[in-house]
Amino acid sequence: MSIFEKYGPRQVINGCGKMTVLGASAVAPEIADAMAKAAMDYVEIAELLPAAGRFIAKITGAEDGCPTCGASAGIAIATAAVISGDNVDIIENLPDSNGLKNEIILQKGHAVNFGAKVTQMMKLGGGRPIEVGAANLVIPENIENAINEKTAALFYIKSHHAVQKGMVSIETMITIAHEHDLPLIIDAAAEEDLHKYIAMGADAVIYSGGKAIEGPTSGFICGEKALCQACRLQYKGIGRPMKTGKESIVGLLTALGKYAVKTDNTDRQKNRMQQFLKELKDIPGLTGSIAQDEAGREIYRAKLVIDPVVTGINAINVAKKLEEGNPSIHTRNYYLGQGQIFVDPRPLLDGQEKIIAQKIKKILQQAKGNN
């Protein structure tokens, strides 16, 4: 029985991914233990925040870091930091940034909704988002022509939610930003490489602590020292309602330490999903294969293609029926309209892939019996 069932919600089997709407990650016992110990003790937060920043820097190769309550808070806080710097008067008045350098340039194909709008997070930090180009095509001139005396930063969204083709590359964005003496901020919330973007020259990179890192609901910003210090100062301003507690910070740092020595598990992902597909082989109208993440990450999922003519049911209704009942099974459903369901092995607890396979078999058998 899930602990959440005690309070009403159904048990969830998460075959979708490290999604905020499904509680992000299920943390390892050592992370939960560290959080419990932190919850039962005291610390000066003014000492914990910079100490956390130093540990984040050690793990990522950045100059400094700032813990946050999530990647979305990181967007707001990083935006506020490039507007205010260490000016206390500005910090205390944000998000009111009238008369200040407050324009944040991002590509039109990056103005996404990840459960909330990226541009709204920027506005919470006092930024005025400037979307350039078209949703399917942005060229360097679009970015350069938007830069003016009000520009505070350039922003890049590295996410499967963003348009993957026709956008200006990170390398070019960094070059343009630095040619104009502007910082480039990257939202890399669910990315797995904690060194890549800092090494490329990004001034600040935002990560989720509860996605690839498999920590608690949390996040962090890493990057240039003065910018990270300005990020921590936002906890005296717009960051106050976004503050992250001692438990989450310790859980995040423990998860980061564990992640730093993590071995590659792509083979395990593939093997697990291959075994899952064997459970579903020889079902008429269902074709299974292994597919890499659409944004190029080293994530390998099971891809199920459902032929409604043969099975008597389409992918949309299969996904809907999987979510019914208890446990509620959630799959990765971005391509249901194309008849495709994906199953992500990373968040699955031991043996849960077999439960998913059994439920799919049952759904398809019932659909066939009704036709």
Short mmCIF file of C-alpha atoms in Angstrom, two decimals:
data_model
loop_
_atom_site.label_atom_id
_atom_site.label_comp_id
_atom_site.label_asym_id
_atom_site.label_seq_id
_atom_site.Cartn_x
_atom_site.Cartn_y
_atom_site.Cartn_z
CA MET A 1 0.00 0.00 0.00
CA SER A 2 1.27 3.46 -0.92
CA ILE A 3 1.62 5.87 2.02
CA PHE A 4 -0.45 8.35 0.03
CA GLU A 5 -3.46 6.02 0.04
CA LYS A 6 -3.79 6.73 3.77
CA TYR A 7 -4.86 10.26 2.82
CA GLY A 8 -6.96 9.45 -0.22
CA PRO A 9 -4.87 9.43 -3.44
CA ARG A 10 -4.51 6.15 -5.32
CA GLN A 11 -1.25 4.29 -5.71
CA VAL A 12 0.59 5.38 -8.86
CA ILE A 13 2.86 3.32 -11.08
CA ASN A 14 4.99 5.85 -12.89
CA GLY A 15 6.04 4.70 -16.36
CA CYS A 16 6.03 8.26 -17.65
CA GLY A 17 9.26 9.75 -16.34
CA LYS A 18 10.60 12.05 -13.63
CA MET A 19 7.53 14.28 -13.81
CA THR A 20 6.54 16.92 -11.27
CA VAL A 21 2.86 15.99 -11.69
CA LEU A 22 3.68 12.44 -10.50
CA GLY A 23 5.91 13.48 -7.61
CA ALA A 24 9.20 13.64 -9.57
CA SER A 25 11.48 10.96 -8.03
CA ALA A 26 11.26 8.25 -5.41
CA VAL A 27 14.43 8.90 -3.41
CA ALA A 28 16.92 6.25 -2.31
CA PRO A 29 16.95 5.20 1.38
CA GLU A 30 20.20 7.06 2.14
CA ILE A 31 18.70 10.28 0.78
CA ALA A 32 15.52 9.84 2.83
CA ASP A 33 17.67 9.10 5.90
CA ALA A 34 19.73 12.27 5.40
CA MET A 35 16.55 14.33 5.05
CA ALA A 36 15.11 12.81 8.22
CA LYS A 37 18.27 13.66 10.17
CA ALA A 38 18.19 17.24 8.85
CA ALA A 39 14.52 17.57 9.78
CA MET A 40 15.31 16.65 13.38
CA ASP A 41 18.14 19.19 13.81
CA TYR A 42 18.91 22.91 13.44
CA VAL A 43 21.23 24.96 11.26
CA GLU A 44 21.82 28.62 10.41
CA ILE A 45 20.35 28.94 6.94
CA ALA A 46 22.72 31.85 6.27
CA GLU A 47 25.57 29.35 6.63
CA LEU A 48 23.85 26.45 4.88
CA LEU A 49 23.08 28.32 1.64
CA PRO A 50 26.69 29.28 0.73
CA ALA A 51 27.94 25.90 1.99
CA ALA A 52 25.45 24.23 -0.35
CA GLY A 53 26.68 26.53 -3.11
CA ARG A 54 30.25 25.36 -2.58
CA PHE A 55 29.21 21.70 -2.72
CA ILE A 56 27.16 22.32 -5.89
CA ALA A 57 30.22 24.00 -7.43
CA LYS A 58 32.40 21.01 -6.53
CA ILE A 59 30.02 18.58 -8.22
CA THR A 60 29.33 20.65 -11.34
CA GLY A 61 32.67 22.34 -11.97
CA ALA A 62 31.07 25.78 -11.67
CA GLU A 63 32.41 28.66 -9.59
CA ASP A 64 29.45 28.63 -7.19
CA GLY A 65 25.88 27.46 -6.75
CA CYS A 66 22.53 28.25 -5.19
CA PRO A 67 19.95 25.69 -4.01
CA THR A 68 16.32 26.30 -4.95
CA CYS A 69 12.99 24.63 -4.28
CA GLY A 70 12.83 23.55 -7.93
CA ALA A 71 14.00 24.39 -11.44
CA SER A 72 11.03 26.69 -12.05
CA ALA A 73 12.00 28.73 -8.98
CA GLY A 74 15.51 28.74 -10.41
CA ILE A 75 14.23 30.50 -13.53
CA ALA A 76 12.60 33.25 -11.45
CA ILE A 77 15.60 33.60 -9.12
CA ALA A 78 18.21 33.64 -11.91
CA THR A 79 16.14 36.22 -13.78
CA ALA A 80 15.94 38.40 -10.68
CA ALA A 81 19.69 38.03 -10.12
CA VAL A 82 20.70 39.33 -13.56
CA ILE A 83 18.42 42.34 -13.03
CA SER A 84 19.38 43.21 -9.45
CA GLY A 85 22.92 41.98 -8.97
CA ASP A 86 23.66 42.58 -5.29
CA ASN A 87 21.67 45.83 -5.07
CA VAL A 88 19.47 45.39 -1.98
CA ASP A 89 17.05 48.15 -2.96
CA ILE A 90 16.33 46.48 -6.30
CA ILE A 91 16.08 43.05 -4.65
CA GLU A 92 13.49 44.38 -2.20
CA ASN A 93 11.39 45.91 -4.98
CA LEU A 94 11.34 43.09 -7.52
CA PRO A 95 9.38 41.98 -9.47
CA ASP A 96 8.85 45.71 -10.10
CA SER A 97 11.72 46.39 -12.50
CA ASN A 98 10.45 49.51 -14.25
CA GLY A 99 13.31 51.58 -15.61
CA LEU A 100 15.87 48.80 -15.20
CA LYS A 101 17.62 46.49 -17.65
CA ASN A 102 14.99 43.77 -17.49
CA GLU A 103 14.56 42.24 -20.95
CA ILE A 104 15.23 38.49 -21.21
CA ILE A 105 15.66 37.24 -24.77
CA LEU A 106 14.59 33.70 -25.63
CA GLN A 107 13.77 31.89 -28.84
CA LYS A 108 10.11 31.59 -29.81
CA GLY A 109 10.37 27.79 -29.89
CA HIS A 110 11.60 27.87 -26.28
CA ALA A 111 8.63 29.78 -24.85
CA VAL A 112 7.15 26.52 -23.60
CA ASN A 113 4.69 25.42 -20.95
CA PHE A 114 6.19 22.69 -18.76
CA GLY A 115 3.19 22.70 -16.40
CA ALA A 116 3.46 26.48 -16.19
CA LYS A 117 4.83 28.97 -18.70
CA VAL A 118 8.57 29.61 -18.76
CA THR A 119 7.86 33.25 -19.50
CA GLN A 120 5.68 33.55 -16.39
CA MET A 121 8.59 32.34 -14.25
CA MET A 122 10.74 35.09 -15.78
CA LYS A 123 8.07 37.66 -15.00
CA LEU A 124 8.00 36.53 -11.37
CA GLY A 125 11.66 37.50 -11.21
CA GLY A 126 10.99 40.92 -12.71
CA GLY A 127 11.98 39.97 -16.25
CA ARG A 128 10.29 41.09 -19.43
CA PRO A 129 10.48 38.10 -21.81
CA ILE A 130 11.32 38.97 -25.41
CA GLU A 131 10.47 36.08 -27.75
CA VAL A 132 12.35 36.22 -31.05
CA GLY A 133 11.97 34.43 -34.38
CA ALA A 134 9.23 31.96 -35.23
CA ALA A 135 8.12 28.81 -33.42
CA ASN A 136 9.84 26.62 -36.02
CA LEU A 137 12.76 28.81 -37.10
CA VAL A 138 15.09 31.23 -35.35
CA ILE A 139 18.29 32.63 -36.85
CA PRO A 140 21.16 34.42 -35.05
CA GLU A 141 20.10 37.77 -36.51
CA ASN A 142 16.75 37.49 -34.70
CA ILE A 143 18.59 37.36 -31.40
CA GLU A 144 21.16 40.04 -32.20
CA ASN A 145 18.53 42.45 -33.50
CA ALA A 146 16.57 42.16 -30.24
CA ILE A 147 19.54 43.16 -28.05
CA ASN A 148 19.42 46.72 -26.79
CA GLU A 149 20.24 48.82 -23.72
CA LYS A 150 17.38 47.14 -21.80
CA THR A 151 18.63 43.58 -22.32
CA ALA A 152 19.59 41.83 -19.09
CA ALA A 153 20.33 38.31 -20.36
CA LEU A 154 19.80 35.66 -23.02
CA PHE A 155 17.95 32.51 -21.98
CA TYR A 156 18.11 29.01 -23.50
CA ILE A 157 15.65 26.22 -22.69
CA LYS A 158 17.18 22.75 -23.05
CA SER A 159 14.14 20.50 -22.81
CA HIS A 160 12.12 17.90 -24.66
CA HIS A 161 9.25 20.41 -24.38
CA ALA A 162 11.12 22.88 -26.61
CA VAL A 163 11.22 22.81 -30.41
CA GLN A 164 14.16 20.58 -31.36
CA LYS A 165 14.71 21.80 -34.92
CA GLY A 166 15.30 25.21 -36.43
CA MET A 167 16.56 26.83 -33.23
CA VAL A 168 19.85 28.65 -32.69
CA SER A 169 22.38 26.39 -30.93
CA ILE A 170 23.67 26.85 -27.41
CA GLU A 171 27.16 27.51 -28.79
CA THR A 172 25.88 30.37 -30.94
CA MET A 173 23.78 31.76 -28.09
CA ILE A 174 26.86 31.80 -25.83
CA THR A 175 28.90 33.56 -28.51
CA ILE A 176 26.23 36.22 -29.08
CA ALA A 177 25.71 36.78 -25.35
CA HIS A 178 29.39 37.22 -24.60
CA GLU A 179 30.03 39.42 -27.64
CA HIS A 180 27.45 41.78 -26.14
CA ASP A 181 28.75 41.36 -22.56
CA LEU A 182 25.53 39.64 -21.49
CA PRO A 183 25.03 36.49 -19.42
CA LEU A 184 23.51 33.35 -20.92
CA ILE A 185 21.26 31.35 -18.61
CA ILE A 186 20.35 27.77 -19.50
CA ASP A 187 17.35 25.95 -18.09
CA ALA A 188 18.59 22.35 -18.14
CA ALA A 189 16.06 21.06 -15.61
CA ALA A 190 15.95 17.39 -16.61
CA GLU A 191 19.38 17.12 -18.24
CA GLU A 192 21.74 14.42 -17.00
CA ASP A 193 25.14 16.03 -17.67
CA LEU A 194 25.95 18.42 -14.81
CA HIS A 195 29.22 19.66 -16.36
CA LYS A 196 28.51 20.13 -20.06
CA TYR A 197 26.93 23.58 -20.16
CA ILE A 198 29.24 25.18 -17.63
CA ALA A 199 32.20 23.82 -19.62
CA MET A 200 30.69 25.30 -22.78
CA GLY A 201 30.70 28.76 -21.22
CA ALA A 202 27.17 29.30 -19.90
CA ASP A 203 27.05 31.85 -17.09
CA ALA A 204 24.31 30.07 -15.12
CA VAL A 205 22.67 26.67 -15.51
CA ILE A 206 19.48 25.59 -13.76
CA TYR A 207 18.77 21.97 -12.84
CA SER A 208 15.98 20.11 -11.11
CA GLY A 209 17.02 18.08 -8.10
CA GLY A 210 14.08 15.73 -8.46
CA LYS A 211 14.55 14.65 -12.07
CA ALA A 212 17.73 12.98 -13.35
CA ILE A 213 19.50 13.48 -10.01
CA GLU A 214 16.74 11.53 -8.22
CA GLY A 215 16.69 13.80 -5.19
CA PRO A 216 13.75 15.37 -3.36
CA THR A 217 11.63 18.13 -4.85
CA SER A 218 14.36 20.73 -5.20
CA GLY A 219 16.68 22.36 -7.70
CA PHE A 220 19.81 24.44 -8.03
CA ILE A 221 21.57 27.09 -10.04
CA CYS A 222 25.28 26.75 -10.79
CA GLY A 223 27.57 29.15 -12.55
CA GLU A 224 29.58 32.33 -12.26
CA LYS A 225 30.34 33.29 -8.65
CA ALA A 226 28.89 36.82 -8.56
CA LEU A 227 25.73 35.66 -10.30
CA CYS A 228 25.20 32.78 -7.86
CA GLN A 229 25.78 35.12 -4.92
CA ALA A 230 23.13 37.42 -6.39
CA CYS A 231 20.82 34.39 -6.70
CA ARG A 232 21.19 33.61 -2.98
CA LEU A 233 20.45 37.24 -2.13
CA GLN A 234 17.03 36.85 -3.76
CA TYR A 235 15.94 34.92 -0.64
CA LYS A 236 15.63 38.40 0.88
CA GLY A 237 13.22 39.27 -1.90
CA ILE A 238 11.19 37.31 -4.46
CA GLY A 239 12.91 34.09 -3.39
CA ARG A 240 11.37 34.24 0.08
CA PRO A 241 8.09 32.50 -0.88
CA MET A 242 10.19 30.04 -2.89
CA LYS A 243 12.55 29.22 -0.04
CA THR A 244 13.83 25.69 0.25
CA GLY A 245 14.07 24.07 3.66
CA LYS A 246 17.01 22.44 5.43
CA GLU A 247 15.63 18.97 4.69
CA SER A 248 15.38 19.55 0.95
CA ILE A 249 18.83 21.14 0.78
CA VAL A 250 20.47 18.22 2.60
CA GLY A 251 18.49 15.76 0.47
CA LEU A 252 19.61 17.57 -2.67
CA LEU A 253 23.28 17.59 -1.63
CA THR A 254 23.13 13.91 -0.68
CA ALA A 255 21.56 13.09 -4.05
CA LEU A 256 24.22 15.15 -5.85
CA GLY A 257 26.99 13.29 -4.04
CA LYS A 258 25.39 9.98 -4.94
CA TYR A 259 24.84 11.07 -8.55
CA ALA A 260 28.47 12.14 -8.96
CA VAL A 261 29.61 8.53 -8.60
CA LYS A 262 26.66 7.03 -10.46
CA THR A 263 27.57 4.48 -13.11
CA ASP A 264 26.04 4.40 -16.57
CA ASN A 265 22.76 2.46 -16.50
CA THR A 266 21.68 2.71 -20.13
CA ASP A 267 22.20 -1.03 -20.62
CA ARG A 268 19.99 -1.72 -17.61
CA GLN A 269 17.29 0.54 -19.04
CA LYS A 270 17.41 -1.27 -22.37
CA ASN A 271 17.46 -4.74 -20.82
CA ARG A 272 14.56 -3.93 -18.54
CA MET A 273 12.45 -2.64 -21.40
CA GLN A 274 13.40 -5.57 -23.64
CA GLN A 275 12.08 -7.93 -20.96
CA PHE A 276 8.95 -5.79 -20.76
CA LEU A 277 8.47 -6.05 -24.54
CA LYS A 278 8.86 -9.84 -24.38
CA GLU A 279 5.80 -9.89 -22.12
CA LEU A 280 3.86 -8.23 -24.94
CA LYS A 281 5.24 -10.04 -27.96
CA ASP A 282 2.97 -11.79 -30.44
CA ILE A 283 -0.04 -9.59 -29.57
CA PRO A 284 -1.76 -8.79 -32.88
CA GLY A 285 -1.82 -5.06 -33.59
CA LEU A 286 0.86 -4.16 -31.05
CA THR A 287 4.42 -3.48 -32.15
CA GLY A 288 7.16 -2.87 -29.59
CA SER A 289 10.68 -1.45 -29.85
CA ILE A 290 13.32 0.44 -27.85
CA ALA A 291 13.49 4.20 -28.53
CA GLN A 292 15.96 6.82 -27.35
CA ASP A 293 14.73 10.05 -25.75
CA GLU A 294 13.48 12.58 -28.31
CA ALA A 295 15.79 15.30 -26.96
CA GLY A 296 18.88 13.12 -27.35
CA ARG A 297 19.42 12.21 -23.70
CA GLU A 298 20.78 8.76 -22.82
CA ILE A 299 17.33 7.52 -21.85
CA TYR A 300 15.88 4.43 -23.49
CA ARG A 301 12.16 3.67 -23.32
CA ALA A 302 9.82 1.01 -24.62
CA LYS A 303 7.79 2.24 -27.58
CA LEU A 304 4.42 0.62 -28.20
CA VAL A 305 2.62 1.24 -31.49
CA ILE A 306 -1.04 0.27 -31.38
CA ASP A 307 -3.03 -0.44 -34.54
CA PRO A 308 -6.68 0.35 -33.67
CA VAL A 309 -7.98 -1.57 -36.70
CA VAL A 310 -6.43 -4.81 -35.45
CA THR A 311 -6.77 -4.31 -31.68
CA GLY A 312 -10.18 -2.61 -31.67
CA ILE A 313 -8.88 0.19 -29.44
CA ASN A 314 -6.66 3.21 -30.05
CA ALA A 315 -3.64 4.36 -28.03
CA ILE A 316 -5.59 7.22 -26.46
CA ASN A 317 -8.10 4.87 -24.89
CA VAL A 318 -5.43 2.36 -23.86
CA ALA A 319 -3.62 5.11 -21.94
CA LYS A 320 -6.91 6.24 -20.41
CA LYS A 321 -7.75 2.74 -19.21
CA LEU A 322 -4.25 2.28 -17.78
CA GLU A 323 -4.85 5.31 -15.56
CA GLU A 324 -8.17 3.97 -14.30
CA GLY A 325 -8.40 1.90 -11.13
CA ASN A 326 -5.88 1.37 -8.38
CA PRO A 327 -2.97 1.34 -9.01
CA SER A 328 -3.21 4.11 -11.60
CA ILE A 329 -0.64 3.43 -14.32
CA HIS A 330 0.82 6.46 -16.06
CA THR A 331 2.71 6.05 -19.34
CA ARG A 332 4.50 8.64 -21.47
CA ASN A 333 1.75 9.92 -23.72
CA TYR A 334 3.11 12.74 -25.88
CA TYR A 335 2.47 10.80 -29.12
CA LEU A 336 -0.90 9.19 -28.48
CA GLY A 337 -2.33 10.88 -31.56
CA GLN A 338 0.19 8.92 -33.62
CA GLY A 339 -0.81 5.65 -31.95
CA GLN A 340 2.31 5.52 -29.76
CA ILE A 341 2.68 4.87 -26.04
CA PHE A 342 6.07 5.00 -24.32
CA VAL A 343 7.14 3.42 -21.03
CA ASP A 344 10.07 4.96 -19.15
CA PRO A 345 12.00 2.43 -17.01
CA ARG A 346 13.76 4.96 -14.75
CA PRO A 347 10.94 5.71 -12.27
CA LEU A 348 9.56 2.16 -12.15
CA LEU A 349 9.97 0.33 -8.86
CA ASP A 350 11.00 -3.34 -8.94
CA GLY A 351 8.53 -5.53 -10.81
CA GLN A 352 6.19 -2.73 -11.87
CA GLU A 353 6.89 -3.25 -15.58
CA LYS A 354 5.23 -6.67 -15.26
CA ILE A 355 2.12 -5.06 -13.76
CA ILE A 356 1.98 -2.64 -16.71
CA ALA A 357 2.33 -5.49 -19.22
CA GLN A 358 -0.44 -7.48 -17.53
CA LYS A 359 -2.77 -4.48 -17.56
CA ILE A 360 -2.08 -3.79 -21.25
CA LYS A 361 -2.78 -7.44 -22.12
CA LYS A 362 -6.06 -7.27 -20.21
CA ILE A 363 -7.13 -4.04 -21.93
CA LEU A 364 -6.37 -5.44 -25.39
CA GLN A 365 -8.10 -8.75 -24.63
CA GLN A 366 -11.23 -6.92 -23.50
CA ALA A 367 -11.16 -4.69 -26.57
CA LYS A 368 -10.89 -7.73 -28.83
CA GLY A 369 -13.74 -9.44 -26.99
CA ASN A 370 -15.96 -6.42 -27.52
CA ASN A 371 -15.46 -6.50 -31.29
#
